[in-house]
XYZ file of C-alpha atoms in Angstrom:
587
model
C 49.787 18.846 -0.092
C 50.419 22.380 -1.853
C 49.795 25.099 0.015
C 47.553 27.954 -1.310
C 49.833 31.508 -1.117
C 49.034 33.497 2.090
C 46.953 30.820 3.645
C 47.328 30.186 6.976
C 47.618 26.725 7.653
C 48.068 25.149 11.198
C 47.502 22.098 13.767
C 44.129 19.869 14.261
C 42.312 21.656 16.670
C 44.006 25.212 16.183
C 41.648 28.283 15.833
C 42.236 30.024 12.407
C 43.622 33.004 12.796
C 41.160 36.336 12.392
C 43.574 38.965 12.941
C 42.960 41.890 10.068
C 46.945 42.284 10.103
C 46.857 38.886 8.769
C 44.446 39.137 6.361
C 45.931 42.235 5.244
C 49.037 40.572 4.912
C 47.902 37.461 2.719
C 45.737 39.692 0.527
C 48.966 42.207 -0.204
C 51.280 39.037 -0.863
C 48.728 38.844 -3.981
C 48.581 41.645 -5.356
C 50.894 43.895 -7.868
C 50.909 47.542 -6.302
C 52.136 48.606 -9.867
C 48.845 47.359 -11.533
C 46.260 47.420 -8.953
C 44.462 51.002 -8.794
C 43.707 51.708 -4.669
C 40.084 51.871 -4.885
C 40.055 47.793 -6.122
C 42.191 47.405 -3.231
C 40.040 49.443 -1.099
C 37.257 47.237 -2.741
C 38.458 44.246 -1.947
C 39.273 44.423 1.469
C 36.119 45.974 2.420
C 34.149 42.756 0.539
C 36.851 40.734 2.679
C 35.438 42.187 6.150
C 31.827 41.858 4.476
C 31.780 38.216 4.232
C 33.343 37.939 7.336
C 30.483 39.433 9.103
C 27.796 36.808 9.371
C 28.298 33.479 10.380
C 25.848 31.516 8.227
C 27.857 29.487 6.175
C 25.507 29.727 2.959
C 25.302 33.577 3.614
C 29.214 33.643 3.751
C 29.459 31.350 0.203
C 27.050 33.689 -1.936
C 28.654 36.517 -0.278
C 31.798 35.885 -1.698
C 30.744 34.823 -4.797
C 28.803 37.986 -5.367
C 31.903 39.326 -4.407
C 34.435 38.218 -6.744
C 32.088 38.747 -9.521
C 31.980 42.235 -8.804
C 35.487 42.427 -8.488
C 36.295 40.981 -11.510
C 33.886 42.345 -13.527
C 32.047 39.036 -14.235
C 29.001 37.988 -16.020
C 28.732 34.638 -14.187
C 30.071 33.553 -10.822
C 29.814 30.096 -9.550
C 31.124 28.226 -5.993
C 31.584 24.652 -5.830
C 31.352 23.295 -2.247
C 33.245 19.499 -2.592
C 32.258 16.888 -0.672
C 34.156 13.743 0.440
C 34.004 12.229 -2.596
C 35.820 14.720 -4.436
C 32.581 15.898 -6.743
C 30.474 18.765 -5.567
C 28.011 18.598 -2.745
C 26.540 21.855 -3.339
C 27.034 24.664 -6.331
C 25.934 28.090 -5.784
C 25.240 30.293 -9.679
C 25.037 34.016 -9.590
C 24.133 35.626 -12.670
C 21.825 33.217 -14.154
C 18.190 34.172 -13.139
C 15.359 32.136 -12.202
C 14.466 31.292 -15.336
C 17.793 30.381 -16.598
C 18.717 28.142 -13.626
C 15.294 26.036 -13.640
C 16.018 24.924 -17.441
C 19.043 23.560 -16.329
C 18.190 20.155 -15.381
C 21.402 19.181 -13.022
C 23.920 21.214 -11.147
C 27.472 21.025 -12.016
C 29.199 17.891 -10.283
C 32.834 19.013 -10.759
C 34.067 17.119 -13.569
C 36.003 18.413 -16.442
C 37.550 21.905 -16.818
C 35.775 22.762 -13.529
C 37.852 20.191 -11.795
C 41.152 21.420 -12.716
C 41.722 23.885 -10.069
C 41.004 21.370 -7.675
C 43.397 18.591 -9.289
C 45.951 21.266 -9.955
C 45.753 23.876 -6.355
C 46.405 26.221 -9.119
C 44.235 28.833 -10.696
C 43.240 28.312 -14.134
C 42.598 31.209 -16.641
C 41.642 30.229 -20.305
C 40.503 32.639 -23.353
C 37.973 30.285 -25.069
C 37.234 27.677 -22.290
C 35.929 25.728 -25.570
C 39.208 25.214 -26.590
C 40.598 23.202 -23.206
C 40.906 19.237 -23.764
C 38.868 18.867 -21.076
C 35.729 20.821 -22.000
C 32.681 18.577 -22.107
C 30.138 20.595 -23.587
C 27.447 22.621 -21.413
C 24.490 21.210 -19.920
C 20.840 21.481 -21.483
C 19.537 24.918 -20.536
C 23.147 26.593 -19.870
C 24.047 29.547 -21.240
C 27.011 29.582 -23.933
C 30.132 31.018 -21.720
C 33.472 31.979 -23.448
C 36.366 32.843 -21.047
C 36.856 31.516 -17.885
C 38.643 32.180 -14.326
C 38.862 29.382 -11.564
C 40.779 29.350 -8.576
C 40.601 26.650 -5.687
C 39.055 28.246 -2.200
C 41.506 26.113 0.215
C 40.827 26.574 4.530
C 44.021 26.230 5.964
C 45.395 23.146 4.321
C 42.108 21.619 3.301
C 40.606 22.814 -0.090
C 37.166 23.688 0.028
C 35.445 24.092 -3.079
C 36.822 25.997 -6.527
C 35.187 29.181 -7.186
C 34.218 30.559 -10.661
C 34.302 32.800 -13.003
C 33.230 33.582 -16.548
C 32.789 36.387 -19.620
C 33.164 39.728 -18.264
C 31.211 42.229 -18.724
C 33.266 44.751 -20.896
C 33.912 41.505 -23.221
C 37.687 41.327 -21.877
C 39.311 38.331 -21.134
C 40.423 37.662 -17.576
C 44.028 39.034 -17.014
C 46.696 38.588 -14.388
C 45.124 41.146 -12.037
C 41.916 39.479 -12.020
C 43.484 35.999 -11.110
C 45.237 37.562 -8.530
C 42.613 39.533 -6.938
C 40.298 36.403 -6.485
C 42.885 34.396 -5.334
C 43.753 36.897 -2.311
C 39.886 37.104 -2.193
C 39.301 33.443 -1.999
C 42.360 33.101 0.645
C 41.013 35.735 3.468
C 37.529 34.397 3.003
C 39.075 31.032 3.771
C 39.248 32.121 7.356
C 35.219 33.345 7.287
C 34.136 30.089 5.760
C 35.796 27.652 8.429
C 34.273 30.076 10.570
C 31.193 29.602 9.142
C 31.596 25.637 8.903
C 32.488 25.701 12.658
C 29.367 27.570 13.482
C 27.025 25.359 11.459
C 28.391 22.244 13.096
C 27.840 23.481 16.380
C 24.517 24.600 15.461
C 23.425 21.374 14.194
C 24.905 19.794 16.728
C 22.877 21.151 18.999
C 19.931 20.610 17.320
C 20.212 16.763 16.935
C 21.296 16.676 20.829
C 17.987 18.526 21.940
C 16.145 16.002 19.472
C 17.914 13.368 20.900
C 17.657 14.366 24.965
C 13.457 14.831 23.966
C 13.040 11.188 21.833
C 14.586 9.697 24.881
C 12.427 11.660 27.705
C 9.432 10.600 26.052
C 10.604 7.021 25.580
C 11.425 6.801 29.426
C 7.968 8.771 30.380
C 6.227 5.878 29.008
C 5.082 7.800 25.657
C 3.866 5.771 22.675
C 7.037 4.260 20.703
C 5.146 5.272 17.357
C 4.656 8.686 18.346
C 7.629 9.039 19.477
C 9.227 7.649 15.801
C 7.037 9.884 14.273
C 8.284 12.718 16.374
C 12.297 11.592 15.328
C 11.079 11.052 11.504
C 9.925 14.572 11.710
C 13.203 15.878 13.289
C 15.538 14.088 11.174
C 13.876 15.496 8.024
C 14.070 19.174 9.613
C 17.279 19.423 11.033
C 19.069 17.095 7.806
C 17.407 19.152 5.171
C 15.485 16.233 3.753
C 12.172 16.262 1.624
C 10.577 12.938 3.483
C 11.713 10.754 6.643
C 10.945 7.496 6.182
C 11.256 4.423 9.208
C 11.207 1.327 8.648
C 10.655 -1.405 10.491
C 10.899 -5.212 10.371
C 7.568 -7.129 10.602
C 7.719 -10.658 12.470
C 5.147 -12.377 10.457
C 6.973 -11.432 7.186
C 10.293 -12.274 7.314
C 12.895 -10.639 4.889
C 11.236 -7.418 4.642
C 11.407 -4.390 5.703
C 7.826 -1.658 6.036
C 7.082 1.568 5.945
C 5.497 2.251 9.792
C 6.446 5.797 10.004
C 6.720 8.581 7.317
C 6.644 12.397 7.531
C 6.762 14.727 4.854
C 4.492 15.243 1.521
C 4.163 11.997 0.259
C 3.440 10.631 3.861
C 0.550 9.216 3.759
C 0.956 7.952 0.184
C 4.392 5.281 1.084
C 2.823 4.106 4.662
C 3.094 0.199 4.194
C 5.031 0.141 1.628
C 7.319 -3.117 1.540
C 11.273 -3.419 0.854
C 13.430 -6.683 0.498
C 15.962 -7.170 2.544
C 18.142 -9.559 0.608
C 19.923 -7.303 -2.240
C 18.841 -3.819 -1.004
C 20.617 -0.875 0.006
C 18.498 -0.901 2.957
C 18.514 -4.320 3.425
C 22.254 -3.890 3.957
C 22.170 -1.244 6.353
C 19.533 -2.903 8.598
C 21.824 -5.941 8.882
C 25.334 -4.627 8.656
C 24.119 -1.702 11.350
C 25.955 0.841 9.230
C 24.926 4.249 7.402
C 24.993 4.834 3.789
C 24.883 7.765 1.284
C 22.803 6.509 -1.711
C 23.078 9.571 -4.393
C 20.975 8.398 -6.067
C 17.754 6.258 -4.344
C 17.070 4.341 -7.563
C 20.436 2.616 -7.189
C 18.867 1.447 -3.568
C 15.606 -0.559 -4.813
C 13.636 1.957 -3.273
C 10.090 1.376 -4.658
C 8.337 4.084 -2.304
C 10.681 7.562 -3.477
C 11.960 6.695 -6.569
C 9.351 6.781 -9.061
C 8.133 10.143 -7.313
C 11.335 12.144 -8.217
C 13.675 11.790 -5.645
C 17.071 11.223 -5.921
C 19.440 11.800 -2.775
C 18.940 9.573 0.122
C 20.835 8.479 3.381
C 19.948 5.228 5.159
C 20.760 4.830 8.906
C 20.483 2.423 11.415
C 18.052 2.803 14.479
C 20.407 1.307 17.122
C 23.457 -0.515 17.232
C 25.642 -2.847 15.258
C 24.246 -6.662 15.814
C 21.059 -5.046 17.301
C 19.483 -3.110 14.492
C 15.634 -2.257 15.279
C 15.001 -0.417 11.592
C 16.350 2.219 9.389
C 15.906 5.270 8.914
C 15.726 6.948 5.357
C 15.444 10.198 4.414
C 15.115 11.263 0.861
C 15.733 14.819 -0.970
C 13.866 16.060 -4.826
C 16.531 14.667 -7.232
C 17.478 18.148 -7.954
C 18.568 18.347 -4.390
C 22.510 18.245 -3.484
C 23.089 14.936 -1.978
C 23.909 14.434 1.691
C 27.340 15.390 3.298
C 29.055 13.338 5.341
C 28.273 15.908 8.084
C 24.788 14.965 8.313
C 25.795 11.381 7.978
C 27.845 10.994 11.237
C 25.179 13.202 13.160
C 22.171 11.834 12.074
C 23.930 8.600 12.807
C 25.046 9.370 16.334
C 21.321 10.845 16.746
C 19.905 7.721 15.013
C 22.368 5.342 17.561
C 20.988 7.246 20.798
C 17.487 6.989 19.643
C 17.920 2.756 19.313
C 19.698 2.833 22.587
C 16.579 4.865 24.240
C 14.194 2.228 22.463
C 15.478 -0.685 23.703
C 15.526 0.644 27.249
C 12.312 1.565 26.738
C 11.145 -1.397 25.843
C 13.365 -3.396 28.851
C 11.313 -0.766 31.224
C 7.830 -2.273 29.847
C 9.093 -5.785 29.862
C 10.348 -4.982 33.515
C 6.931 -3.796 33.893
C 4.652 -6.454 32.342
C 6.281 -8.925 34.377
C 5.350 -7.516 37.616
C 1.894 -6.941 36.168
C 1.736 -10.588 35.368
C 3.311 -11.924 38.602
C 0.350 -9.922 40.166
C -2.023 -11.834 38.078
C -0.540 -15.097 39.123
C -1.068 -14.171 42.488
C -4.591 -12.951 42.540
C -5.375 -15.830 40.740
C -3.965 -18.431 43.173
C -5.723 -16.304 45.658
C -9.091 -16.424 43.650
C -8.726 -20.501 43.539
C -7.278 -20.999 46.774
C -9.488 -18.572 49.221
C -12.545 -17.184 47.109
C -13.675 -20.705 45.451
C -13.128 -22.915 48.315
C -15.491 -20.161 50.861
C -17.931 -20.256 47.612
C -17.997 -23.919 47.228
C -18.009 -24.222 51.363
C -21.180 -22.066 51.547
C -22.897 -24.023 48.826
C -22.194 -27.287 50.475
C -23.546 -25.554 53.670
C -26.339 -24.569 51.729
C -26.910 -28.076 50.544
C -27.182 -29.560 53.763
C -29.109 -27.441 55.571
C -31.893 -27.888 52.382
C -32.951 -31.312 54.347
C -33.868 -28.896 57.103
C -36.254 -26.479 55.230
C -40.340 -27.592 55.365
C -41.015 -24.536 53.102
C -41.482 -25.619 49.711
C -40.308 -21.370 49.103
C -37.242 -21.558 51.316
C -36.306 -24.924 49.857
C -36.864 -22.823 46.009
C -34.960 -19.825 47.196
C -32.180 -21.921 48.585
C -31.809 -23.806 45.897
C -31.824 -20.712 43.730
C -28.763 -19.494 45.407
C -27.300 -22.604 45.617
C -27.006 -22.375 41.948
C -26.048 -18.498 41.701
C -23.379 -19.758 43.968
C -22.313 -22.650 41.500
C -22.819 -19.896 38.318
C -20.084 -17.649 40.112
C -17.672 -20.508 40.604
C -17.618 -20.863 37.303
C -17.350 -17.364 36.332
C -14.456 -17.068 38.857
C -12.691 -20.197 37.095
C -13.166 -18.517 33.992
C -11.854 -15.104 35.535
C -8.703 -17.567 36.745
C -8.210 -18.985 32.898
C -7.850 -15.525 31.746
C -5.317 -13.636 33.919
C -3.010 -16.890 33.684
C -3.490 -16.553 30.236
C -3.464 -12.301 29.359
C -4.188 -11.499 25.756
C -0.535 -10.202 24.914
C 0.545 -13.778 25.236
C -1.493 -14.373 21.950
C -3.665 -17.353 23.441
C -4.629 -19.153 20.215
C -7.033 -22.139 22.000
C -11.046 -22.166 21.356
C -10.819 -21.261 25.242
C -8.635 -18.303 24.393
C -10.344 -17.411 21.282
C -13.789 -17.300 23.267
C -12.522 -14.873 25.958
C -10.639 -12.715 23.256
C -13.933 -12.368 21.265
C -16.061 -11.716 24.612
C -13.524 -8.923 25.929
C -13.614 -7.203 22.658
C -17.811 -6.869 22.326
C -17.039 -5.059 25.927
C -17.048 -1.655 24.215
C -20.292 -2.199 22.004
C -21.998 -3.976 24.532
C -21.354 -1.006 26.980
C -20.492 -3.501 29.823
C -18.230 -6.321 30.347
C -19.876 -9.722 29.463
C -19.425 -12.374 32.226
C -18.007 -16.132 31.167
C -18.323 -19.670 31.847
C -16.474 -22.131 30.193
C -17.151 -25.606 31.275
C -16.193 -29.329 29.981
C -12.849 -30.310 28.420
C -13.671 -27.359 25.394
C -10.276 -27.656 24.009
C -9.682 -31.226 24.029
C -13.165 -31.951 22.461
C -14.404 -29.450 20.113
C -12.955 -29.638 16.718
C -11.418 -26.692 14.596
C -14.576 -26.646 12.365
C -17.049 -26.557 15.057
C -14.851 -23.979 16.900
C -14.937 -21.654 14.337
C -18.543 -21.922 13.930
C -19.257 -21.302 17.677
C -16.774 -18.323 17.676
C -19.072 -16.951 14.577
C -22.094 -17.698 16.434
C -20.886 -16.041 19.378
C -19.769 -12.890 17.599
C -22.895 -12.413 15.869
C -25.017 -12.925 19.341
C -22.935 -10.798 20.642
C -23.414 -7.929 17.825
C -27.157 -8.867 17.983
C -26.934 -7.624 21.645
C -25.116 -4.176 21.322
C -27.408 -3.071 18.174
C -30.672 -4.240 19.644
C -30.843 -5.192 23.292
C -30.126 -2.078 25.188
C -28.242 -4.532 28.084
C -26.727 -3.717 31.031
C -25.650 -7.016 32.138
C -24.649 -10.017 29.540
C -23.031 -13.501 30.432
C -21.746 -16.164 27.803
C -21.637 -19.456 28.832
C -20.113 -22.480 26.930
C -20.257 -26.140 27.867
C -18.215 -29.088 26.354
C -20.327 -32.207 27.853
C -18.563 -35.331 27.651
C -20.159 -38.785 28.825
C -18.610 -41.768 28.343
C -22.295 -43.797 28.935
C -22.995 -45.444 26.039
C -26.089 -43.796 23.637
C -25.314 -40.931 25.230
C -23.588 -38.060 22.726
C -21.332 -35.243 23.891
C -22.410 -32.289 22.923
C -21.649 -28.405 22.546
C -23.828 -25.417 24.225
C -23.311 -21.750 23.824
C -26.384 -19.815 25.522
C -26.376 -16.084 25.910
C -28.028 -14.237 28.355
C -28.663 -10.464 28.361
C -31.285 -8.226 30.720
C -32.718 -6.176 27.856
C -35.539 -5.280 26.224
C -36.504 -8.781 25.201
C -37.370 -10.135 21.324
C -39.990 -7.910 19.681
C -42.959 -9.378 18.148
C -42.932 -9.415 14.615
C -39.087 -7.993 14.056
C -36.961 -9.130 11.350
C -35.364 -12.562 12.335
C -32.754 -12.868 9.532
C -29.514 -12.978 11.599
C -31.405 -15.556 14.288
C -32.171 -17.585 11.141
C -28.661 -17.326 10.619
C -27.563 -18.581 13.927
C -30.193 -21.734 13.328
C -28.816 -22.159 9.775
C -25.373 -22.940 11.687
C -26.441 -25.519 14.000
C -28.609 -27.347 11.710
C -25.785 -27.791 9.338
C -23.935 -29.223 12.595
C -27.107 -31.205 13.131
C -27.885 -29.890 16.073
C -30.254 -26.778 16.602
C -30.922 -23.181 18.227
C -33.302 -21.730 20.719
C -34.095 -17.564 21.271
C -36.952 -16.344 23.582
C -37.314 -14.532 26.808
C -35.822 -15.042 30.096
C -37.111 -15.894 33.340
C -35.928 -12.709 34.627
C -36.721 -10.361 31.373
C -34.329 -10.071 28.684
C -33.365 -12.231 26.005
C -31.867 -16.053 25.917
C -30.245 -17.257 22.912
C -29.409 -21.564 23.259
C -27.184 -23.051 20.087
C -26.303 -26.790 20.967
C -24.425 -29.090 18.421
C -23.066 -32.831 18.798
C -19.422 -33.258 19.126
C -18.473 -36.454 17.450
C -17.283 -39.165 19.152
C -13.886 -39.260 18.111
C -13.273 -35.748 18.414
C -10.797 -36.079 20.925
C -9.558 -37.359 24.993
C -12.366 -35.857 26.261
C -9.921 -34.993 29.210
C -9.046 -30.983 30.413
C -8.305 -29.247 33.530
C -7.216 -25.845 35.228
């Protein structure tokens, strides 16, 4: 690799030097005593020490191309930073204002004539830039430019970006002196910009380590995963410069797709939901191949969510590891926008790898702790059936017996009474039993299931929880189209409770009768039973109508009044035909 004049190359890992001797020294080498008046000399050494004085690497770039400009003499300046690639991640103008710079619809991407110090590691100083073989015309919006000055801005043996100049003010062309000055001016400030570059990277590094120690805090504190994505969406599109953060997640009961779940920036709200294929997709490819990917342009990725609302750059990463990929991650900048270096890439990567690992241990931790919670629910219900039933069903059998002994037609009725409260909470309890062996997370798709899914949920409109009995072989005998209209029955009852009732206490109770006697039909009985305020005379009736509607077309029919005790009863019995099913179900 050519060596820029008075650089000061050395080993991986070395510190560049920052001793003003040295400087001095590689400045000196380029410049002609004989031709160069003091004060430019004076002039350039003290914009040498100026853009070594801050440590912001953008500060440092403009600084130095302000400089050289006003060395020189220059109309226009420009600095192209190169990326990876070779073309230009970022282009800093001075001279153009506002104005000028927002009719020019794309940045320069260092092709043509402003390439040439770059291939060469030579300066290049034309009269009529015009003339060059490899001039390709200015962009739309540009400003006509006439002579021309480039030199190549190399950091120790790595070249930087090229650094331009164009039409000086007095009309001149560029000479010899002015080629030389900007080349000793681009050499010291080699030393401030890897500086700079060092600074930045420790800066960001930082950043996306804090970000990183916090996602997985929160994770491991049992915080919600999607606020916790949100939070890293929200990070990765501060800390990588992005317009919108985008995650997106795979969705189990659409398979080959990915969605957007999380989103944070302008267009939010507008993208949540939004689907992308998997199969032929940029971000199809990073989700399975568990690798990150500079798009430069998003269009080029299938992208329907960004691209049709002006953005160009975009970086895809994986959330987690290869072979265990939970998402990606995308974040997307205004086309305008320089694209992504491949700085931000291997960060937001390692950031993006950490968070996946933190998920996954977060979700091992609830797994870890759903499983004790449901080994606890195993045992309380072994104890319910074992201990609480068997003293229930004990005392009711005492109860039974000791009925022969009671002359009092009143003791006999209240005995019998709670003979039968006795046999209601027995099957409550077996109910009670049905559902912790069967919690709701395990997606319990039976009529049994279904019923207690539907009861559970009215808890929050009915105020209270509503107690259950299920009874009779309900799964083996009820068919799908009956079960569907007892779950609607039961939701509207239900909803006919919480609007109307005012009920502290409700209990649902459904019984599959099977009898094998023959003339005898099984049959199906929901009845719902709430302490309220009881039926009004005269009120509207529509949605009981509707409940009657429902069992007449079953042929069977539907009861409402008021309980023994106060409150409402609601009775909706159909006939189960006979082939409906084995008629056989246990615990």
């Amino acid at each position: 690799m050519t060596e820029l004049p008075g650089s000061h190359p050395g080993p991986t890992g070395s510190r560049p030097s920052t001793d003003l001797g040295d400087l001095l020294t590689g400045v000196r080498s380029h410049l002609n005593t004989g031709i160069t008046p003091e004060g430019r000399v004076h002039s350039l050494l003290q914009a040498v020490l100026t853009i070594g004085a801050d440590l912001d690497l953008a500060t440092v770039l403009r600084r130095l191309t302000e400089a050289a400009a006003g060395l020189t003499g220059a109309r226009y300046a420009g600095l192209g930073v190169l990326d990876e690639d070779g073309g230009f991640s970022e282009f800093i103008p001075v001279g153009m204002s506002d104005g000028q710079a927002e009719l020019i619809n794309r940045f320069p991407q260092g092709n043509g004539i402003l390439g040439r110090p770059l291939h060469d590691r030579a300066p290049l100083r034309l009269a009529d830039l015009r003339e060059h073989p490899d001039f390709g015309g200015f962009p739309a919006g540009h400003p006509q430019m006439v002579s021309f000055l480039g030199v190549p801005i190399q950091v120790r043996d790595e070249v930087f970006g090229n650094l331009y100049l164009c039409d000086k003010i007095d009309g001149e062309e560029f000479c010899a002196e002015d080629e030389s000055i900007v080349t000793a001016l681009a050499t010291a400030a080699g030393v401030a910009i890897e500086n700079a570059r060092l600074y930045e990277e420790t800066r960001l590094r930082e950043r996306w380590l804090g970000a990183s120690t916090e996602i997985t805090t929160r994770l491991l504190s049992g915080a919600d995963t999607n606020q916790v994505l949100g939070y890293m969406a929200e990070q990765s599109r501060e800390i990588g410069g992005a317009d919108t953060a985008v995650v997106l997640l795979p969705d189990r009961h659409a398979r080959g797709h990915l969605f957007a779940e999380i989103a944070d920036g302008p267009v939010a709200q507008e993208i949540l939901g939004t689907p992308v294929e998997i199969a032929r997709t940029q971000c199809g490819w990073v989700y399975e191949n568990g690798e990150p990917r500079i798009v430069p342009d998003l269009r080029e990725a299938e992208c329907p969510m960004l691209t049709h609302r002006g953005y160009g750059p975009g970086l895809l990463v994986p959330l987690g590891t290869p072979g265990n990929t939970r998402g990606v991650l995308l974040l997307g900048k205004i086309a305008e926008r320089a694209p992504f270096t491949s700085t931000t890439r291997r960060m937001l990567h390692s950031f993006s790898v950490q968070a996946g690992v933190a998920l996954e241990l977060a979700e091992a931790r609830r797994d870890t702790e759903r499983l004790v919670v449901l080994e606890e629910r195993d045992r309380i219900a072994k104890d319910l059936h074992d201990v609480v039933i068997q003293r229930l069903f004990a005392s009711a059998m005492t109860l039974m017996s000791t009925l022969r002994l009671i002359t009092s037609p009143e003791a006999e009725e209240r005995v019998q009474r709670t003979i039968d409260e006795l046999d209601g909470t027995i099957r409550e309890i077996r109910s009670t039993i049905f559902a912790l062996q069967n919690p709701p997370h395990r997606k319990d798709t039976s009529l049994r299931g279904r019923i207690l899914e539907l009861s559970e949920n009215s808890a929050h409109g009915l105020g209270c929880h509503p107690g259950v009995s299920l009874d009779g072989p309900i799964d083996a005998s009820v068919p799908d189209e009956i079960g569907e209209q007892l779950l609607a029955v039961l939701g509207e009852s239900l909803t006919n409770v919480a609007r109307h009732a005012r009920a502290t206490e409700v209990h649902v109770s459904v019984n599959a009768e099977s009898s094998a006697e023959p003339g005898r039909r099984t049959g199906l009985t929901l009845t719902v039973t709430d302490d309220g305020i009881g039926l009004s005379e005269g009120g509207r009736r529509s949605g009981l109508r509707n409940l009657e509607d429902r069992a007449r077309s079953l042929g069977g029919d539907f009861a409402a009044g008021r309980g023994e005790q106060g409150g409402t009863i609601l009775v909706w019995r159909v006939p189960i035909p006979d082939d409906a099913g084995d008629h056989t179900e246990g615990f």
